[in-house]
Short mmCIF file of C-alpha atoms and ligand atoms in Angstrom, two decimals:
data_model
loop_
_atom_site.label_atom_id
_atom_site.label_comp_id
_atom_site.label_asym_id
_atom_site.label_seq_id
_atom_site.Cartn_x
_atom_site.Cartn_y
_atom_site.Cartn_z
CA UNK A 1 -7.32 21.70 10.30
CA UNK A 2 -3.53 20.57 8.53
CA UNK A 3 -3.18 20.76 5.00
CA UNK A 4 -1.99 16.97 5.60
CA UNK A 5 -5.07 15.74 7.22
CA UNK A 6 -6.90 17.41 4.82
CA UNK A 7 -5.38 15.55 1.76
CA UNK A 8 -6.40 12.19 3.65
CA UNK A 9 -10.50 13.41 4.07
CA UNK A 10 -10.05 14.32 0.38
CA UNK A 11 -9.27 11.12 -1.51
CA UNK A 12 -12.56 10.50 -2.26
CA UNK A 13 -11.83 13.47 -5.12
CA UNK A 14 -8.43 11.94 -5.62
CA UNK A 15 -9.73 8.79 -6.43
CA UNK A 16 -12.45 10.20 -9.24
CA UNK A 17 -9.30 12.61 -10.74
CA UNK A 18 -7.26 9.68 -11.11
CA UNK A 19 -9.74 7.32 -13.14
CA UNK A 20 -10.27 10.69 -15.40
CA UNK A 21 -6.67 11.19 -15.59
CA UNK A 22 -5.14 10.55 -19.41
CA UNK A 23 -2.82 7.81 -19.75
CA UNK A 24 -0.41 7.82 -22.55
CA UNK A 25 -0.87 4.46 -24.67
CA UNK A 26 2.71 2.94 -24.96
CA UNK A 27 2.97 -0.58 -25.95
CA UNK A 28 2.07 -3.75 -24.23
CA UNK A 29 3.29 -7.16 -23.60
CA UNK A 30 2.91 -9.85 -26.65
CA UNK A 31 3.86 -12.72 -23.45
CA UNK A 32 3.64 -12.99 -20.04
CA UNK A 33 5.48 -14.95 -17.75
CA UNK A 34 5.54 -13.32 -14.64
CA UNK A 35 4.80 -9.41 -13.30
CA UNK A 36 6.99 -8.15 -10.58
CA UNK A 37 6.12 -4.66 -8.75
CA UNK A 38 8.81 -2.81 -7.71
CA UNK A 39 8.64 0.55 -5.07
CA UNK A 40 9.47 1.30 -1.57
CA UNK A 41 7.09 2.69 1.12
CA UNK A 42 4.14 4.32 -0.01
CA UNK A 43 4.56 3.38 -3.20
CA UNK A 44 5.52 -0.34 -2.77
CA UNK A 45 1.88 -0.93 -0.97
CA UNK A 46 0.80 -1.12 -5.28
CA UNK A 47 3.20 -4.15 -5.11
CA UNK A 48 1.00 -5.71 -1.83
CA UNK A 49 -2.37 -4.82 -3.72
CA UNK A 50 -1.33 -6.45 -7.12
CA UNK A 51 -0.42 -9.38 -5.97
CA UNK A 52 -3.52 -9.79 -3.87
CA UNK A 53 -5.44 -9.14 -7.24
CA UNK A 54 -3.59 -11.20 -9.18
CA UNK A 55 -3.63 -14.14 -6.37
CA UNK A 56 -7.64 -14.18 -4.94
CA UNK A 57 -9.39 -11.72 -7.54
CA UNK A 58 -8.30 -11.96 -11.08
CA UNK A 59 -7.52 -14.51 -13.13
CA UNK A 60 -3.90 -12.83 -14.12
CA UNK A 61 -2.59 -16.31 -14.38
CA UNK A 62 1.29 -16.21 -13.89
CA UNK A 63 3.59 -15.31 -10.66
CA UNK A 64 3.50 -11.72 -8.95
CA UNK A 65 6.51 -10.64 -7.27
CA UNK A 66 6.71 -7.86 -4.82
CA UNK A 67 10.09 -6.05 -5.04
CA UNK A 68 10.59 -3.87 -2.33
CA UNK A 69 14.59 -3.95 -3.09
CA UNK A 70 17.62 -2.43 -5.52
CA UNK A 71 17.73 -5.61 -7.47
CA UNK A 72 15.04 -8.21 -9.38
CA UNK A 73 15.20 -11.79 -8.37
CA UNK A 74 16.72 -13.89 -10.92
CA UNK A 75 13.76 -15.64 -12.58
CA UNK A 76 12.64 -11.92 -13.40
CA UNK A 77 14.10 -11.02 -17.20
CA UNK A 78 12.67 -11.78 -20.59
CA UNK A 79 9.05 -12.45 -21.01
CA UNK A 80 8.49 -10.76 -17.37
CA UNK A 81 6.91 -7.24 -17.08
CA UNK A 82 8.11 -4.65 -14.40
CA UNK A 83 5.89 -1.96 -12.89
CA UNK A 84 7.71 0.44 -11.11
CA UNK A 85 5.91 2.07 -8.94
CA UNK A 86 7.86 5.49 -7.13
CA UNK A 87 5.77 8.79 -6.26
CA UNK A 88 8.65 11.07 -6.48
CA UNK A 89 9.82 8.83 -9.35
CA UNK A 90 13.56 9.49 -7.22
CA UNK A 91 13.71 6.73 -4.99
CA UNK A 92 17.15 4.54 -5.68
CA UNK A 93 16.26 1.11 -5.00
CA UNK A 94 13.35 1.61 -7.83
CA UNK A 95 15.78 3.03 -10.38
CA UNK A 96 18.23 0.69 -9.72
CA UNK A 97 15.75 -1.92 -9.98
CA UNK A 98 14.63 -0.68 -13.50
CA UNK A 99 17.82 -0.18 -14.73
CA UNK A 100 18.42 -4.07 -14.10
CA UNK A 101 14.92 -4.87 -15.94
CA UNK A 102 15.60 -2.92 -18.79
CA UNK A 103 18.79 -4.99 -19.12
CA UNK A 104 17.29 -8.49 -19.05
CA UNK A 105 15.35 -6.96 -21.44
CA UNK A 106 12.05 -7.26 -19.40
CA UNK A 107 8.97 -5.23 -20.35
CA UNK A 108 9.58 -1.97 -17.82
CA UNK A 109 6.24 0.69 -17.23
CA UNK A 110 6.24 2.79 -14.73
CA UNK A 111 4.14 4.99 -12.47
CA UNK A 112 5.36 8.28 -10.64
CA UNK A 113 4.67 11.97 -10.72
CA UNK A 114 7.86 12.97 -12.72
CA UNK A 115 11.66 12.47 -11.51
CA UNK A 116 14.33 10.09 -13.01
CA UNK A 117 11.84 7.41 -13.48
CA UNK A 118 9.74 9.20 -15.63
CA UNK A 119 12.86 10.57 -17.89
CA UNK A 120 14.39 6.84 -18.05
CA UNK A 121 11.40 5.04 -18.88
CA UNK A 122 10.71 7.94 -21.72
CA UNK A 123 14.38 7.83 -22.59
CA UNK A 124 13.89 4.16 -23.62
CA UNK A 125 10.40 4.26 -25.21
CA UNK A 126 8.52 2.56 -22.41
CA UNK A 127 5.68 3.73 -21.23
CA UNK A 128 5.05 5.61 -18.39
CA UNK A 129 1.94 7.25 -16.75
CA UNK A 130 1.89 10.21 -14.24
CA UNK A 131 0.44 10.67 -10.88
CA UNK A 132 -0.87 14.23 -9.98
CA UNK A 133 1.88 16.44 -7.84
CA UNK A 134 1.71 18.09 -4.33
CA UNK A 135 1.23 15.00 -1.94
CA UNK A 136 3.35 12.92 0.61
CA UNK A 137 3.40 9.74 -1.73
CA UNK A 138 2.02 7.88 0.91
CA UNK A 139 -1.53 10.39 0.39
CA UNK A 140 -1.32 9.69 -2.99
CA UNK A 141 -2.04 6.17 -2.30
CA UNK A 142 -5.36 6.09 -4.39
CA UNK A 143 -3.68 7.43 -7.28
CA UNK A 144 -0.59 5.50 -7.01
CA UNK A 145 -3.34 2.16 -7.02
CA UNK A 146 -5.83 3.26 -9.84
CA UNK A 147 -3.09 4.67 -12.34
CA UNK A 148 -1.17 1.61 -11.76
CA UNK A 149 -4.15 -0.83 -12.17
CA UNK A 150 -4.82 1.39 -15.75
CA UNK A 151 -1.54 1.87 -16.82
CA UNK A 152 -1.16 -2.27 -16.57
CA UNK A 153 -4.46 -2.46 -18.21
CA UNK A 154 -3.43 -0.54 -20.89
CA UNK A 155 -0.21 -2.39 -21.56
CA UNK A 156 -2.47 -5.62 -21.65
CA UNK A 157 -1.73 -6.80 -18.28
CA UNK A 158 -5.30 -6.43 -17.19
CA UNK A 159 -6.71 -7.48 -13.12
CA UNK A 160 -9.90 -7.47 -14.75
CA UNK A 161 -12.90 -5.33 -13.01
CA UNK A 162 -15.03 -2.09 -13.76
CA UNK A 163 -12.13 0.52 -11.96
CA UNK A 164 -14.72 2.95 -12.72
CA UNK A 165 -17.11 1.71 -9.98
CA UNK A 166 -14.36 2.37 -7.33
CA UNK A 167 -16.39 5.61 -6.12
CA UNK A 168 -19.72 4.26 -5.53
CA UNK A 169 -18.11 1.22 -3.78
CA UNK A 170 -15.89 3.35 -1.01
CA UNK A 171 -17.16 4.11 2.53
CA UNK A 172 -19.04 6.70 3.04
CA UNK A 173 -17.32 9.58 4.82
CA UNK A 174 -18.41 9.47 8.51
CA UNK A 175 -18.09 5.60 8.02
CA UNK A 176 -14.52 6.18 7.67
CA UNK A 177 -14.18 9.05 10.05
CA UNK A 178 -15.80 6.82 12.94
CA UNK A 179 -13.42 3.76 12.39
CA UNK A 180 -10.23 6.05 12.37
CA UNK A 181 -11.92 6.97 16.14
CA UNK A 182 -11.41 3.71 16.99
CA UNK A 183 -8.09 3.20 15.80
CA UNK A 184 -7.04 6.20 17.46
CA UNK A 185 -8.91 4.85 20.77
CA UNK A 186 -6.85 1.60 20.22
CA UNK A 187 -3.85 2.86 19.64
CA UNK A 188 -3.53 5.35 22.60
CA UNK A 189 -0.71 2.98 24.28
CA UNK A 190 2.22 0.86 23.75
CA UNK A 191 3.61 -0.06 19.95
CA UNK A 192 0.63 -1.27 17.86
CA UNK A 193 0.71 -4.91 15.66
CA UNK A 194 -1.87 -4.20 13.56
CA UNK A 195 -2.79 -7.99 12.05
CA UNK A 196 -4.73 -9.59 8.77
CA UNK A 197 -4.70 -12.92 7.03
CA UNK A 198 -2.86 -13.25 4.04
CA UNK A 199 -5.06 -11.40 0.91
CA UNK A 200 -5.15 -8.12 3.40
CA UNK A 201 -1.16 -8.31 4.65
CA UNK A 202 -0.92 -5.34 2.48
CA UNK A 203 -3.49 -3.24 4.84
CA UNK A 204 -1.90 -4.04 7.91
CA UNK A 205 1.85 -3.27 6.22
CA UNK A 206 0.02 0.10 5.10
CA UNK A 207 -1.53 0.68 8.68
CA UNK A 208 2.06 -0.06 10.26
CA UNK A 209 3.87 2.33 7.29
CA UNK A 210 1.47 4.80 8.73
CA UNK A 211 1.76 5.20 12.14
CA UNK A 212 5.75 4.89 11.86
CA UNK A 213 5.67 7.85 9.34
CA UNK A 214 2.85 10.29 10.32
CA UNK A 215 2.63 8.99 14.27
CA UNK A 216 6.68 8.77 14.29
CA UNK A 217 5.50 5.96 16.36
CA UNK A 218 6.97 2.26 16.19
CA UNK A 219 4.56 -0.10 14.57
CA UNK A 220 4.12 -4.16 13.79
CA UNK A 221 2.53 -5.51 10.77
CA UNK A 222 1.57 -9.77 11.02
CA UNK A 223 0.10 -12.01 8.67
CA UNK A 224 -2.31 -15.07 9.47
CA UNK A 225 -2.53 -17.63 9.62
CA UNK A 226 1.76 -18.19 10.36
CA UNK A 227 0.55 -15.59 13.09
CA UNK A 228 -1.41 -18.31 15.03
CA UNK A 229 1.93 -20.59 15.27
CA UNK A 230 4.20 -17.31 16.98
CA UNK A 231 3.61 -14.29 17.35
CA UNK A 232 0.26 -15.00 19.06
CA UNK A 233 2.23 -16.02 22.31
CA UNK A 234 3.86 -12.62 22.20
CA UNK A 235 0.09 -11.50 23.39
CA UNK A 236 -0.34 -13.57 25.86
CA UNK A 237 -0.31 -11.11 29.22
CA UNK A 238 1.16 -8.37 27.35
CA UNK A 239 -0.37 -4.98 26.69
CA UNK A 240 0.35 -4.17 23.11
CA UNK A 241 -2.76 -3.15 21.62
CA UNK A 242 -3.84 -5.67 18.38
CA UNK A 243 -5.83 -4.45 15.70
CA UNK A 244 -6.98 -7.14 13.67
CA UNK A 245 -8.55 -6.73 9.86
CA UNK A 246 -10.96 -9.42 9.79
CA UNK A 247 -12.18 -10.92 6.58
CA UNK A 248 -15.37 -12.11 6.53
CA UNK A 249 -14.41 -14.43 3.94
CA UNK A 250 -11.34 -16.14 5.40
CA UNK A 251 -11.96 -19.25 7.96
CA UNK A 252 -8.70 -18.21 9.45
CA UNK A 253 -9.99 -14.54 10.48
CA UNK A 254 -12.66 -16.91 13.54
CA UNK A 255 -9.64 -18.43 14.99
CA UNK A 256 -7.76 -15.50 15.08
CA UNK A 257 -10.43 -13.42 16.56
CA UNK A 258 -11.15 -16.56 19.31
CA UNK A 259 -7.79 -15.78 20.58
CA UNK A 260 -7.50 -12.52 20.53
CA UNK A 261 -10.40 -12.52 22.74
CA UNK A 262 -8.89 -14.84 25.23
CA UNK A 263 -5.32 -13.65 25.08
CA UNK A 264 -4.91 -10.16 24.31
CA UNK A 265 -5.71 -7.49 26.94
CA UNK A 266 -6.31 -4.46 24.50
CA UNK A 267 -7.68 -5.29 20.91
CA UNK A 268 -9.88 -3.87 18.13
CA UNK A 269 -11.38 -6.34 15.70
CA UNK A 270 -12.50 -3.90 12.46
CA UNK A 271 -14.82 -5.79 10.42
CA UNK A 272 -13.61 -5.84 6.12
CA UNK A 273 -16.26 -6.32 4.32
CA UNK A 274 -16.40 -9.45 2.19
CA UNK A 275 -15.21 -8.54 -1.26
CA UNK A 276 -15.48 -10.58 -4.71
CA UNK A 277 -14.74 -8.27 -7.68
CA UNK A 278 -11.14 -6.83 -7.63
CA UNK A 279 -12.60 -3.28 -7.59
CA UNK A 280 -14.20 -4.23 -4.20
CA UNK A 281 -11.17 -5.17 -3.06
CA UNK A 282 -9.15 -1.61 -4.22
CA UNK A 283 -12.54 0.35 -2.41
CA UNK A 284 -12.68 -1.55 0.27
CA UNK A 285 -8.34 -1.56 0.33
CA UNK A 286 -8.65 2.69 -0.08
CA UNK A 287 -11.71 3.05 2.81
CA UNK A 288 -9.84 1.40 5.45
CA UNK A 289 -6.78 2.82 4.60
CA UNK A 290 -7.94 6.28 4.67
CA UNK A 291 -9.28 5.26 8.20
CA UNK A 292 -5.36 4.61 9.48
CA UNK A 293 -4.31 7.15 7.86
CA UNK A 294 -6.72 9.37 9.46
CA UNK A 295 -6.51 7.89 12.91
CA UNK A 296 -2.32 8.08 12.18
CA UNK A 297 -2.36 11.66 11.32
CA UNK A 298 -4.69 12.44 14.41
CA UNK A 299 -1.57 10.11 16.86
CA UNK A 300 0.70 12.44 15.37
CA UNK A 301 -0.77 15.88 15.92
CA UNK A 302 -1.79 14.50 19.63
CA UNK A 303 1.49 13.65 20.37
CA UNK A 304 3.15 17.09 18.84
CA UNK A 305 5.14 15.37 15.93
CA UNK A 306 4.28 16.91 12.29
CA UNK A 307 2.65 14.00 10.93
CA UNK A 308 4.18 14.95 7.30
CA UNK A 309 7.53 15.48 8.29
CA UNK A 310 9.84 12.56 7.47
CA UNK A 311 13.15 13.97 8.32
CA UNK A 312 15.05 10.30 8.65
CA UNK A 313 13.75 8.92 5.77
CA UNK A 314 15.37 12.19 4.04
CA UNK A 315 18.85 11.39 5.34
CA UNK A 316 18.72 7.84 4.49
CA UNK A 317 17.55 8.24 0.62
CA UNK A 318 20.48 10.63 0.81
CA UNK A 319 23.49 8.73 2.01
CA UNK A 320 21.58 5.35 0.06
CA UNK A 321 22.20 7.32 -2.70
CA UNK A 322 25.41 7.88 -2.88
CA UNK A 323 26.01 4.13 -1.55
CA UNK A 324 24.09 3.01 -4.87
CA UNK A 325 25.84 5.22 -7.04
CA UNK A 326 25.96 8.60 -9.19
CA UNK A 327 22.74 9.12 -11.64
CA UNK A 328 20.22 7.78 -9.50
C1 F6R B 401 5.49 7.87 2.13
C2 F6R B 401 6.88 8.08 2.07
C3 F6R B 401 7.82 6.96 1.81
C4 F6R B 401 8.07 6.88 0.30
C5 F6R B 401 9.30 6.04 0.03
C6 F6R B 401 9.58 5.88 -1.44
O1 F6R B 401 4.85 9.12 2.16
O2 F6R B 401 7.29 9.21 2.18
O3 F6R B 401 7.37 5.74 2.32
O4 F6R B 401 6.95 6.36 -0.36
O5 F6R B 401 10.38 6.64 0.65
O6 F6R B 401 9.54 7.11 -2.09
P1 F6R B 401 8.73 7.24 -3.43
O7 F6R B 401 7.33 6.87 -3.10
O8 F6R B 401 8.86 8.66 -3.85
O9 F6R B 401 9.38 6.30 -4.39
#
């Protein structure tokens, strides 16, 4: 079996390492006017999972931004905290990004497993918390999650929820293993949209993130309900296969379903279980994403592409970073 697949059947381990993990104690926020996550790729999903805390599970209060850029929006300074959120703790738009917070003098913390980010943030007393070594960042998603949900915790910036139930609440294994069969099934043809109302847009962006990287595939990620007013026409006749994340819990996920039914010639509707507490939401986030990523490993190897190799992504951090400037 590939070392890369393997990492994937694995995170249920990865998961109970990084709730045992240390994490240095290194000041908090006295305010709080607004949290912006900042990271690209793998990383940036944190962003799409915060905010979906923050805006249907937690009681967090103020504005989340997502930052999946070089540079903050301009309502993002003093008072604001920054999570930076960057596996290799390398990537340019994040350091760029934190350079700018630390400026406005925003409260910076940040999450990666070493790199610049870690020796800037250190540099300037702010604290940082580290992510264990040796994975694509986009395997390390339940770390990247769970030390980023603690490390905010810890700087007082709390989601609320028992983290430490995350284990008993994932999927069990063949659970998992069977619904990554039927993404693979699903996916066999044509570019997949992969679809979910708004508190799960961060799955389906995850889902698409996958099969581009580990399937070298082309991918679509939409979000309901502004799906039912466009894109939905886009299936009518066609054969691009729809994968819908249905929420239980969202009135929007029966009308979406109705027409998938009607309109679209290949679909799979996966069933999300309806979650409350925000460490539901994180299990229930990892489960199905371990699925895709899975089922996108498995398109990958089928089609003879190494699913870890990322060669174009290489060359574009490279010549980004010499666009962005020296010292990133
Ligand atoms: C995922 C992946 C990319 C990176 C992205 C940012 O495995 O390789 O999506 O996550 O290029 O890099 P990091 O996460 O190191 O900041």
């Amino acid at each position: 079996m590939s070392d890369f697949l393997q990492d994937y059947l694995l995170w249920g381990d990865q998961v109970r390492r990084s709730l045992q993990a240390p994490i240095e104690a290194g000041g908090g926020v006295e305010v709080l006017e607004g949290l912006a996550v900042v990271g690209m790729g793998g990383s940036g999903i944190v962003g799409d999972v915060v905010r979906s805390l923050a805006a249907h599970h937690s009681r967090l209060g103020v504005p989340v931004e997502v930052v999946k850029d070089s540079s903050l929006p301009p309502w993002v300074g003093s008072g604001w905290a920054v999570l930076a959120v960057s596996y290799s703790g390398n990537t340019a738009e994040t350091l760029k990004a934190v350079e700018e917070a630390v400026a406005r003098g925003a409260f910076v913390a940040g999450v990666s497993s070493g790199g610049r980010l870690r020796d800037l943030l250190r540099s300037e007393g702010l604290p940082w918390a580290g992510v264990e070594g040796g994975h694509a960042p986009r395997s390390a998603l339940p770390s990247l999650i769970i030390t980023s949900l603690r490390l905010l915790q810890s700087a007082g910036i709390g989601l609320g929820g028992d983290l430490t139930r995350i284990p008993s609440l994932l999927r069990p294994r063949d659970e998992v293993e069977g619904l990554a069969g039927r993404i693979l099934d699903a996916v066999s043809e044509g570019v997949p949209a992969f679809i979910a109302t708004g508190r799960w847009y961060g799955l389906a962006v995850r889902a698409k993130n996958e099969f581009n990287e580990n399937g070298k595939a082309l991918a679509v990620a939409m979000v309901a309900p502004e799906w039912g007013h466009n894109d939905v026409v886009g299936f009518e006749g066609s054969e691009f296969p729809a994968i819908f994340f249905k929420d239980p819990l969202d009135p929007v996920s029966e009308a979406v379903e109705a027409v998938l039914k009607e309109f679209s010639r290949k679909h799979l509707i996966i069933g999300l279980r309806g979650v409350e507490a925000p460490e539901e939401y994180v299990a229930e986030f990892i489960s199905v994403s371990q699925a895709v990523g899975i089922a996108s490993v498995r398109y990958g190897l089928g089609r003879g592409v190494d699913p870890r190799e990322t060669a174009s992504i290489r060359l574009y951090k490279k010549v980004l970073k010499s666009a962005l400037g020296e010292g990133l």
